[in-house]
mmCIF file of C-alpha atoms (C1' of nucleotides) in Angstrom:
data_model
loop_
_atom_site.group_PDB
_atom_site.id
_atom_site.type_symbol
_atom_site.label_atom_id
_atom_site.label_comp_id
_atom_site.label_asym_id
_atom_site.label_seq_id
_atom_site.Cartn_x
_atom_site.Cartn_y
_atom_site.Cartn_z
ATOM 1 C CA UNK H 291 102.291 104.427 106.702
ATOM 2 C CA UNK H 292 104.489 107.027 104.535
ATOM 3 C CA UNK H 293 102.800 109.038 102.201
ATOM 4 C CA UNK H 294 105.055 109.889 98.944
ATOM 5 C CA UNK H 295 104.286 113.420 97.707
ATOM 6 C CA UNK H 296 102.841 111.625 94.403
ATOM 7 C CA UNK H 297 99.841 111.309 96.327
ATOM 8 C CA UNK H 298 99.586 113.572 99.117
ATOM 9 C CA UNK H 299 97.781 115.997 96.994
ATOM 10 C CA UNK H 300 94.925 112.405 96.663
ATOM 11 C CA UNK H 301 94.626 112.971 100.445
ATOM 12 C CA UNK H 302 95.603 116.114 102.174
ATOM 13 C CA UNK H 303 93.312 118.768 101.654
ATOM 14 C CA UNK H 304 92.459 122.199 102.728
ATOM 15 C CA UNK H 305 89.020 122.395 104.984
ATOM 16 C CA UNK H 306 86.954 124.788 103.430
ATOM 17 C CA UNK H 307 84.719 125.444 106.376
ATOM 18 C CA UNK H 308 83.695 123.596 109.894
ATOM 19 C CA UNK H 309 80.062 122.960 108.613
ATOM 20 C CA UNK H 310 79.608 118.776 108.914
ATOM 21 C CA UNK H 311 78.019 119.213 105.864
ATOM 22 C CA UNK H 312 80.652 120.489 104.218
ATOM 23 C CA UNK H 313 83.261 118.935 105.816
ATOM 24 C CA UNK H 314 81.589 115.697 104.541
ATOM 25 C CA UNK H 315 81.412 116.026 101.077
ATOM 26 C CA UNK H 316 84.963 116.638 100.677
ATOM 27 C CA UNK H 317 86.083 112.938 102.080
ATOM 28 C CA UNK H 318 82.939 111.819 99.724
ATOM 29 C CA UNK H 319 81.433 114.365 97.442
ATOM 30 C CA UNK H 320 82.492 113.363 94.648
ATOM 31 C CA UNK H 321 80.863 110.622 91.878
ATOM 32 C CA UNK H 322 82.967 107.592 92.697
ATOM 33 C CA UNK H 323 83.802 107.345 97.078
ATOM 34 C CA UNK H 324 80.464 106.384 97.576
ATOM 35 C CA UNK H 325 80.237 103.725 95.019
ATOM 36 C CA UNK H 326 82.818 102.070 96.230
ATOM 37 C CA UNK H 327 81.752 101.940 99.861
ATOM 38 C CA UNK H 328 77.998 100.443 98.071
ATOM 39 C CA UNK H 329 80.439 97.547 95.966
ATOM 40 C CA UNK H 330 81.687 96.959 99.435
ATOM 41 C CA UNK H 331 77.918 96.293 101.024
ATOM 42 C CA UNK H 332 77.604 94.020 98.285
ATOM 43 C CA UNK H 333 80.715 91.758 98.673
ATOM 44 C CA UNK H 334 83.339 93.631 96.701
ATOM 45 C CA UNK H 335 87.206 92.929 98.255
ATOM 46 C CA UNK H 336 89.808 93.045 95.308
ATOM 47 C CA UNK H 337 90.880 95.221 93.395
ATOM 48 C CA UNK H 338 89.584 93.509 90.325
ATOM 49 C CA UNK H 339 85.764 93.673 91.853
ATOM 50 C CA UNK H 340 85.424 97.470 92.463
ATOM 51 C CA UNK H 341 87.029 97.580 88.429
ATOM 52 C CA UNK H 342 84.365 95.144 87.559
ATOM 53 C CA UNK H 343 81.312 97.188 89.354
ATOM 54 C CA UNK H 344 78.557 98.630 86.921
ATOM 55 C CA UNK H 345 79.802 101.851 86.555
ATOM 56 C CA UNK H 346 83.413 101.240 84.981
ATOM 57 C CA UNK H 347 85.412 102.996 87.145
ATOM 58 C CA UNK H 348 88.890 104.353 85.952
ATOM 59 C CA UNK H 349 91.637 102.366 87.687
ATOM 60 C CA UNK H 350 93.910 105.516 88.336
ATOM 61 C CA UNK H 351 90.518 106.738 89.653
ATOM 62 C CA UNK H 352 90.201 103.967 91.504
ATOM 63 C CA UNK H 353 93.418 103.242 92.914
ATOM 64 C CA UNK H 354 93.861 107.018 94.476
ATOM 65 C CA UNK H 355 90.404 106.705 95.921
ATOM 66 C CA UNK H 356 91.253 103.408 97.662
ATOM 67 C CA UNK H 357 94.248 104.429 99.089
ATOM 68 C CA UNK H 358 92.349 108.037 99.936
ATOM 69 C CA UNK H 359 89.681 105.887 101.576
ATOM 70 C CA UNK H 360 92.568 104.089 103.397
ATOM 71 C CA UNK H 361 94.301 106.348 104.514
ATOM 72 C CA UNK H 362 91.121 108.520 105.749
ATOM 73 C CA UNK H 363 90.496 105.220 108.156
ATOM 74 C CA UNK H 364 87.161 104.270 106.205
ATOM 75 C CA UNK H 365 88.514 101.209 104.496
ATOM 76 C CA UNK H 366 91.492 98.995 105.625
ATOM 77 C CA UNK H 367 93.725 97.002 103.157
ATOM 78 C CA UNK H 368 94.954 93.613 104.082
ATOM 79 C CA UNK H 369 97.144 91.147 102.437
ATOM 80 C CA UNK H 370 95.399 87.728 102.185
ATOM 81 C CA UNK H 371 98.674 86.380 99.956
ATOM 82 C CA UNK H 372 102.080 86.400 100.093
ATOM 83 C CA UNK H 373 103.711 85.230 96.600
ATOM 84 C CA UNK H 374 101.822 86.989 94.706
ATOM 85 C CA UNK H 375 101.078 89.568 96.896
ATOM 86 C CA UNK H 376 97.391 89.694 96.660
ATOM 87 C CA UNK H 377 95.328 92.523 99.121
ATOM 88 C CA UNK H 378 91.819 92.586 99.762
ATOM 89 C CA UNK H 379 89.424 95.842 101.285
ATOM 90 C CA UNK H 380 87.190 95.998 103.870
ATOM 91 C CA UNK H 381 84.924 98.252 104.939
ATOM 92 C CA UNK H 382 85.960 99.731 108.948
ATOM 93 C CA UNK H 383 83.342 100.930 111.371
ATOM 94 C CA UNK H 384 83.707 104.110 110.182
ATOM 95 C CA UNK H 385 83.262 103.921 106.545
ATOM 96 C CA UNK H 386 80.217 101.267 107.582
ATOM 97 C CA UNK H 387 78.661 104.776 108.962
ATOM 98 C CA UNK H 388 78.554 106.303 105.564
ATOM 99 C CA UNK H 389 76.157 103.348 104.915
ATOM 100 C CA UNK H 390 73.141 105.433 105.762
ATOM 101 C CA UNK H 391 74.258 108.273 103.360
ATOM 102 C CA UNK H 392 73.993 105.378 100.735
ATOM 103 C CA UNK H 393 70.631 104.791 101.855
ATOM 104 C CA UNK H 394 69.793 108.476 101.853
ATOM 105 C CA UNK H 395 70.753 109.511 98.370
ATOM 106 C CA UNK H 396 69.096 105.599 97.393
ATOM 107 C CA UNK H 397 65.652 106.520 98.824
ATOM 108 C CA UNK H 398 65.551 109.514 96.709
ATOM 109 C CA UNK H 399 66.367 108.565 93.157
ATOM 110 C CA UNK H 400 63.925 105.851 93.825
ATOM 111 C CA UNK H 401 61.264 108.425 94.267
ATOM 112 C CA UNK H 402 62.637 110.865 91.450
ATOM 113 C CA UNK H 403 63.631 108.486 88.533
ATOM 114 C CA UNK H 404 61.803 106.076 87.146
ATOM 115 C CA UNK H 405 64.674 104.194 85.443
ATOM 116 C CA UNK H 406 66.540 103.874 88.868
ATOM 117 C CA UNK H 407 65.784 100.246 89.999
ATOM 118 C CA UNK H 408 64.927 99.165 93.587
ATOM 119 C CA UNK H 409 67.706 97.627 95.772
ATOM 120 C CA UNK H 410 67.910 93.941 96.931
ATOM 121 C CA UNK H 411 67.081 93.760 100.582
ATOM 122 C CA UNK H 412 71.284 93.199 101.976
ATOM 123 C CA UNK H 413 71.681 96.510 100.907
ATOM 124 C CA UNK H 414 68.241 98.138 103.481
ATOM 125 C CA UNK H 415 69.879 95.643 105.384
ATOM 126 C CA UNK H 416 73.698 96.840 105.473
ATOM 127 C CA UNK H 417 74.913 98.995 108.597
ATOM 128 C CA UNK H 418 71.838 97.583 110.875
ATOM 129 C CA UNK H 419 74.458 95.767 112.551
ATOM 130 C CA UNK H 420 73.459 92.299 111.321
ATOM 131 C CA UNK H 421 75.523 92.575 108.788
ATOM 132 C CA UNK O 53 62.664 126.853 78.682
ATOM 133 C CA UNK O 54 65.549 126.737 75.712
ATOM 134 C CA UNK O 55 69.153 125.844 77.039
ATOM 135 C CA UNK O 56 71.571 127.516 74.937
ATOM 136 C CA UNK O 57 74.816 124.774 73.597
ATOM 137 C CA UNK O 58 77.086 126.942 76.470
ATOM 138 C CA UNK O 59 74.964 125.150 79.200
ATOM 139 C CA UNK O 60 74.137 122.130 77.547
ATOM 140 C CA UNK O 61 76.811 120.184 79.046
ATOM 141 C CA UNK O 62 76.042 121.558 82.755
ATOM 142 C CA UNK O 63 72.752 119.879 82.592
ATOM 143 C CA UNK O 64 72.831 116.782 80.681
ATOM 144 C CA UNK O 65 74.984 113.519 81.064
ATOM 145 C CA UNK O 66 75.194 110.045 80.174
ATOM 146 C CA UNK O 67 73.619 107.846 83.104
ATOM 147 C CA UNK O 68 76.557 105.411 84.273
ATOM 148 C CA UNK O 69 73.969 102.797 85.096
ATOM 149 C CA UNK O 70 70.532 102.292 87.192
ATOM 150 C CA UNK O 71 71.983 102.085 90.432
ATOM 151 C CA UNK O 72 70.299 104.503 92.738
ATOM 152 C CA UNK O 73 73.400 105.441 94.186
ATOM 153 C CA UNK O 74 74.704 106.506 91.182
ATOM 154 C CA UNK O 75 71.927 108.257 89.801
ATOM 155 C CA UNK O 76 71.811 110.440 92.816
ATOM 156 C CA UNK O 77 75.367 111.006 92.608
ATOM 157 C CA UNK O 78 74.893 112.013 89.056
ATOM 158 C CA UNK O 79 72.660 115.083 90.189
ATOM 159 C CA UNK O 80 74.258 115.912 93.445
ATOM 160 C CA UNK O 81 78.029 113.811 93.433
ATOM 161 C CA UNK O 82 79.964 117.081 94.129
ATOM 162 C CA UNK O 83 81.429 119.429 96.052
ATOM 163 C CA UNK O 84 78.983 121.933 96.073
ATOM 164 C CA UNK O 85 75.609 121.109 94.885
ATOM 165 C CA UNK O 86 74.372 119.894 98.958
ATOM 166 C CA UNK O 87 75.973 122.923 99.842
ATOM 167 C CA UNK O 88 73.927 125.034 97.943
ATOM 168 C CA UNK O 89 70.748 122.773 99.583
ATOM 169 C CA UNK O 90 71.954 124.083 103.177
ATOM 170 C CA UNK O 91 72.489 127.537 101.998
ATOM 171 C CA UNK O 92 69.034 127.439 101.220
ATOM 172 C CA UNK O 93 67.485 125.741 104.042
ATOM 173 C CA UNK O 94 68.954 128.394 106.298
ATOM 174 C CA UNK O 95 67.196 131.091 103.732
ATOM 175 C CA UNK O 96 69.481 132.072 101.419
ATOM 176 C CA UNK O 97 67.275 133.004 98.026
ATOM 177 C CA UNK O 98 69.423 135.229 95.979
ATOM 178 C CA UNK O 99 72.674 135.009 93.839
ATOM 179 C CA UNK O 100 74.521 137.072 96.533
ATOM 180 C CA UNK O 101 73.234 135.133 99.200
ATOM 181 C CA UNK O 102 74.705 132.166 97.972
ATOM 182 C CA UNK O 103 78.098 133.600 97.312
ATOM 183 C CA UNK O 104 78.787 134.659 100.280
ATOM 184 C CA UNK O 105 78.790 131.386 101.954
ATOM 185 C CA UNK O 106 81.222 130.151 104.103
ATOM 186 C CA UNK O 107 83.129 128.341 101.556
ATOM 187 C CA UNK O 108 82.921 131.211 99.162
ATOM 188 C CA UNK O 109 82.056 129.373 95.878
ATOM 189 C CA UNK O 110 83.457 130.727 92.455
ATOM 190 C CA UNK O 111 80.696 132.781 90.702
ATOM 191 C CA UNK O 112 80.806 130.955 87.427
ATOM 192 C CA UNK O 113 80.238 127.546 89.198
ATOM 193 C CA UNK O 114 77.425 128.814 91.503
ATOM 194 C CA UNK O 115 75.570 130.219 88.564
ATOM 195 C CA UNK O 116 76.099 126.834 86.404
ATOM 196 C CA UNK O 117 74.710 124.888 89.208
ATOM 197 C CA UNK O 118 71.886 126.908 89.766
ATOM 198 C CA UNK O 119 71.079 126.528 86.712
ATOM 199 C CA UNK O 120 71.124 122.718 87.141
ATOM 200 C CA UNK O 121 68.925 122.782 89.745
ATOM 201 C CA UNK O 122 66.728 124.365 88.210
ATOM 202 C CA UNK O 123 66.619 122.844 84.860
ATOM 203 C CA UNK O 124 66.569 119.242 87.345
ATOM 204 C CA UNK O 125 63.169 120.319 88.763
ATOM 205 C CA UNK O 126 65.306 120.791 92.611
ATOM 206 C CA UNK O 127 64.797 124.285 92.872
ATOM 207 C CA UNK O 128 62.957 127.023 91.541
ATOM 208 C CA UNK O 129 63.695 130.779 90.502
ATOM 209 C CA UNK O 130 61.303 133.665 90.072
ATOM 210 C CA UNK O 131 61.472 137.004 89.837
ATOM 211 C CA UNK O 132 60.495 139.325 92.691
ATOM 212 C CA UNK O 133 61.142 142.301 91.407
ATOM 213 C CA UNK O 134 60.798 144.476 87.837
ATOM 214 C CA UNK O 135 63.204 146.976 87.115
ATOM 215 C CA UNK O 136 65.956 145.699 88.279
ATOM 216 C CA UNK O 137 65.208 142.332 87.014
ATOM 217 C CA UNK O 138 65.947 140.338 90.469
ATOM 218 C CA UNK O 139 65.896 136.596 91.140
ATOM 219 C CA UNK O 140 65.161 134.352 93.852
ATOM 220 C CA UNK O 141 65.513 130.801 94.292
ATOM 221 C CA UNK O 142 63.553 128.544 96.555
ATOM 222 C CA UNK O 143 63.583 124.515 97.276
ATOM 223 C CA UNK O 144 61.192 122.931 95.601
ATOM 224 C CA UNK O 145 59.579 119.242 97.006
ATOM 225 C CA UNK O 146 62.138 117.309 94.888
ATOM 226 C CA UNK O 147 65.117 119.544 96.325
ATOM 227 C CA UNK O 148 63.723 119.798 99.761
ATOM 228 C CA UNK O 149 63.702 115.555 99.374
ATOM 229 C CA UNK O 150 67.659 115.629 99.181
ATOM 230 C CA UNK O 151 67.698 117.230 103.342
ATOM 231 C CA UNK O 152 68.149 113.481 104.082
ATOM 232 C CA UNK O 153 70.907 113.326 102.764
ATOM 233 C CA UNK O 154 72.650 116.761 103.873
ATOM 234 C CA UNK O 155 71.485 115.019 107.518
ATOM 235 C CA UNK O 156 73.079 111.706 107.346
ATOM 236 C CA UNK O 157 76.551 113.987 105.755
ATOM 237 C CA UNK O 158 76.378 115.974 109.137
ATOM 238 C CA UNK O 159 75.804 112.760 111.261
ATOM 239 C CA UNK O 160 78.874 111.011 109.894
ATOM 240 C CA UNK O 161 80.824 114.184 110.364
ATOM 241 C CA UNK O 162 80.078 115.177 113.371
ATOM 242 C CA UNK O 163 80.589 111.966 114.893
ATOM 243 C CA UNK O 164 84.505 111.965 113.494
ATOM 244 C CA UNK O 165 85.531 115.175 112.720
ATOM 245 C CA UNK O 166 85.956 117.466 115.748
ATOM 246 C CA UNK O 167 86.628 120.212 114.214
ATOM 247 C CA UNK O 168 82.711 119.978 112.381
ATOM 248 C CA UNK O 169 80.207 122.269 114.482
ATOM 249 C CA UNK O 170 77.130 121.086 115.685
ATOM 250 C CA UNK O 171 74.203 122.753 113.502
ATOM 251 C CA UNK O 172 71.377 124.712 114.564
ATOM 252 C CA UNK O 173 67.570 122.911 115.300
ATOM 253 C CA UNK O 174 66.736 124.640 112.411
ATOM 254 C CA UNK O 175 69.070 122.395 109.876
ATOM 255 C CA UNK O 176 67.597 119.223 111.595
ATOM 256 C CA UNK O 177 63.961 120.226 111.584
ATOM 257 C CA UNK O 178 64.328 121.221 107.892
ATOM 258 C CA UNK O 179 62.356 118.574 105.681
ATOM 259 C CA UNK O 180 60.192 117.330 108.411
ATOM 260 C CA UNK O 181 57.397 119.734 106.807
ATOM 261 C CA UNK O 182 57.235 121.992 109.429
ATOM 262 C CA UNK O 183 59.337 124.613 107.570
ATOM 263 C "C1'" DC I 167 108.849 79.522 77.767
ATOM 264 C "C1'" DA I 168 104.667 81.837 76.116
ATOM 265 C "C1'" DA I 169 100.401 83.368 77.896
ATOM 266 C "C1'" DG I 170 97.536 84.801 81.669
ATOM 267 C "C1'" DT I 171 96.222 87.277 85.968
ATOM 268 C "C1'" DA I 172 96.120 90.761 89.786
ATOM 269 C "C1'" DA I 173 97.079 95.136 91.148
ATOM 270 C "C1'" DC I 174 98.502 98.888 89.994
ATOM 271 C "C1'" DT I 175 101.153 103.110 87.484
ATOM 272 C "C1'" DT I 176 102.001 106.070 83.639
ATOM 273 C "C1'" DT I 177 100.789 108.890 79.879
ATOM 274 C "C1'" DC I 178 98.204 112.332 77.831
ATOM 275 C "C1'" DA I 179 94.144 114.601 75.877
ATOM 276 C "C1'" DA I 180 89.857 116.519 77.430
ATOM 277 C "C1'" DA I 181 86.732 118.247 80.791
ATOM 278 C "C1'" DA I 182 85.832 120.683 84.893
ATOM 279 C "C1'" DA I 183 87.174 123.770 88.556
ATOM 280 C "C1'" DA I 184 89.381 127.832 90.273
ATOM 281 C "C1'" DC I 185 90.655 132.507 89.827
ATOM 282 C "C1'" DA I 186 90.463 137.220 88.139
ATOM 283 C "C1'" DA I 187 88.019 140.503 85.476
ATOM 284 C "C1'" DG I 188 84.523 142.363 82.964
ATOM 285 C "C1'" DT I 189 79.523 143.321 81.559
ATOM 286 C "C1'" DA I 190 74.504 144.864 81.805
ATOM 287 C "C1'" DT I 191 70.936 147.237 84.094
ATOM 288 C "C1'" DA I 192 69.342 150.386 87.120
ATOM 289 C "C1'" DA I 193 69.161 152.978 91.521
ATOM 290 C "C1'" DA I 194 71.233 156.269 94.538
ATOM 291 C "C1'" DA I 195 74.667 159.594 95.917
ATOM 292 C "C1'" DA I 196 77.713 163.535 95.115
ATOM 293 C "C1'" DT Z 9 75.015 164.886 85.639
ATOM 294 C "C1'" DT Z 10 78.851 162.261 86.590
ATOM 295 C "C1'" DT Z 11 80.229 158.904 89.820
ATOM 296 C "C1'" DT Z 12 79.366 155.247 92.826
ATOM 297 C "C1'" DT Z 13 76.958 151.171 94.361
ATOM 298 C "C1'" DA Z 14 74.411 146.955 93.774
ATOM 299 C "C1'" DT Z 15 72.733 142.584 91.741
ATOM 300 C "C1'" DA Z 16 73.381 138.907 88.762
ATOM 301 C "C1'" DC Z 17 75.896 137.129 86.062
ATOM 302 C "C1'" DT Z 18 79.537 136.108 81.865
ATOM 303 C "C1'" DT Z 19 84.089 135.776 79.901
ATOM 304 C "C1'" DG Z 20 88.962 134.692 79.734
ATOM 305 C "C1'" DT Z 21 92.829 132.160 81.538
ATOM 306 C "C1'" DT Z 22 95.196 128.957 84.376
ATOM 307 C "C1'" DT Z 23 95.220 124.873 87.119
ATOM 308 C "C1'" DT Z 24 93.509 120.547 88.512
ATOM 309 C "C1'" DT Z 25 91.010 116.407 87.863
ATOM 310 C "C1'" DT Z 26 89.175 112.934 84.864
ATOM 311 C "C1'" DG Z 27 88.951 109.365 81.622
ATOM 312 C "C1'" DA Z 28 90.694 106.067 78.384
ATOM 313 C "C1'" DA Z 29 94.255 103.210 77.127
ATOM 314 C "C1'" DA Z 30 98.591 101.193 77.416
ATOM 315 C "C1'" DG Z 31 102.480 99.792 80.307
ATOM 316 C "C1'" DT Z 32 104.652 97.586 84.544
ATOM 317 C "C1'" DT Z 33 105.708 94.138 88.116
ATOM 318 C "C1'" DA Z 34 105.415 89.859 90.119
ATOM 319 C "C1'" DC Z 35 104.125 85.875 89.954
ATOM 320 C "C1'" DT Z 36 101.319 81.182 88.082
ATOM 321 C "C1'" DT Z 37 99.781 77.940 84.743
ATOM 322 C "C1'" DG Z 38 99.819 75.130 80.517
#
DNA sequence: CAAGTAACTTTCAAAAAACAAGTATAAAAA
DNA sequence: TTTTTATACTTGTTTTTTGAAAGTTACTTG
C-alpha cells in the first residue's frame, strides 16, 4: 500500500511522548475515530452507512479517518464488487480492542447526563468474543 | 460563576446526538483533555505542574481546558494561598469517573505499541477509591 | 440517454491548535 | 531600591484542521 503525500500528513504523525495514554489518544482522541469503530459494532460496512450514522459526519472527515484507521491496521477495506467497484470495512482484532474504550467513555455519560440514552445490549455485548 | 463571551465557546457546544459515545467524546474527544486526567492522578495540582508535562501543552490551551473542566463539574480549583493569589486543581468524583477510560487507552496501547511504557501501580490503582 | 447511486475528492471559509510574547502580582535577591 | 524570579495566565499571529457544499468517476437502471 503506497501512501501519496496528499495524505501522509492524515497518518504519519509525530509521538509526543511514550505514555500509553498518550500514545492512545493520538490514533483516537479525537471526536469522530471512535464513532466509527461504535457504527462498526452496530453493523456499519459502506461507506454510505458510517455517512448515514447519527452524528453527520463530514465525508472528507470521514474518508481520511477510514483510510487513517486502515492504514493504522484497526479496520481493513475489502472489495465485495468488481464493476462498480464497491468496498466494504471491517473491524480487525485490533480495532475490536478499542471496543472496551467505547464501553468506558459509554458507562460514564450514562452516569453524568441525563439526556444520554442507554445502549441496546449487542453493543455490552461487542468485543466479548461472541460477537 | 459568570463566563465572559472570550470563553463561551470553550465550554459550550451543540450535542451531535444522544449517543453515549458521543456525548463523552464531546467533553473529553481530544488530544489533551485525558491527559490532563493523568497529570492529575499522578498529583499534579497547579498551572505549572501541568505544563510541564511530558508532552508540553501550549499555555493558552491548558488554561482553556481547565477552565472546561471546571465549568463541566470534572475538576475543581481553589485557592491555597492569599497574596499571591495561587490555584490548585483537584479531580472531583465526576473527573475521577473518566480513570476508566485513561485505563482501557493504556490497555490498548500497551498491548500494540512497543514503544508505550508500562505505568506505575499508582495509575492503575487510581479510581478504585483507595486514592 | 437522462437520472440515480456509491464512494470519494475538491474547494474554501471558519474554527481550533500551535507558537511566541507579553502581562499582572508579589516575593526575594542584589 | 532596582533587578530578578515565580506563578498564572492572556494576547497576537500563524498554521492546521474542520465543516459544509459542490464536484468527480464509474457504473446501473428506467
Amino acid at each position: 500500500m503506497t501512501i501519496d503525500k496528499k495524505h501522509k500528513r492524515d497518518i504519519i504523525k509525530a509521538k509526543r511522548s511514550a505514555c500509553p495514554v498518550s500514545i492512545g489518544l493520538e490514533q483516537f482522541g479525537d471526536k469522530w475515530t471512535l464513532l466509527l469503530i461504535r457504527d462498526l459494532i452496530f453493523g456499519a460496512k459502506k461507506f454510505k452507512d458510517f455517512e448515514a450514522g447519527s452524528e453527520k459526519i463530514p465525508t472528507n472527515i470521514l474518508a481520511s479517518r477510514l483510510k487513517m484507521l486502515e492504514h493504522n491496521g484497526l479496520i481493513e477495506k475489502k472489495i465485495y464488487q468488481e464493476r462498480p467497484k464497491r468496498y466494504e470495512y471491517s473491524l480487525l482484532e485490533k480495532g475490536r480492542d478499542v471496543i472496551p474504550v467505547l464501553h468506558s467513555v459509554a458507562k460514564w455519560s450514562i452516569k453524568y447526563d441525563k439526556e444520554s440514552f442507554e445502549p441496546p445490549e449487542r453493543f455490552w455485548a461487542a468485543g466479548n468474543d461472541d460477537s
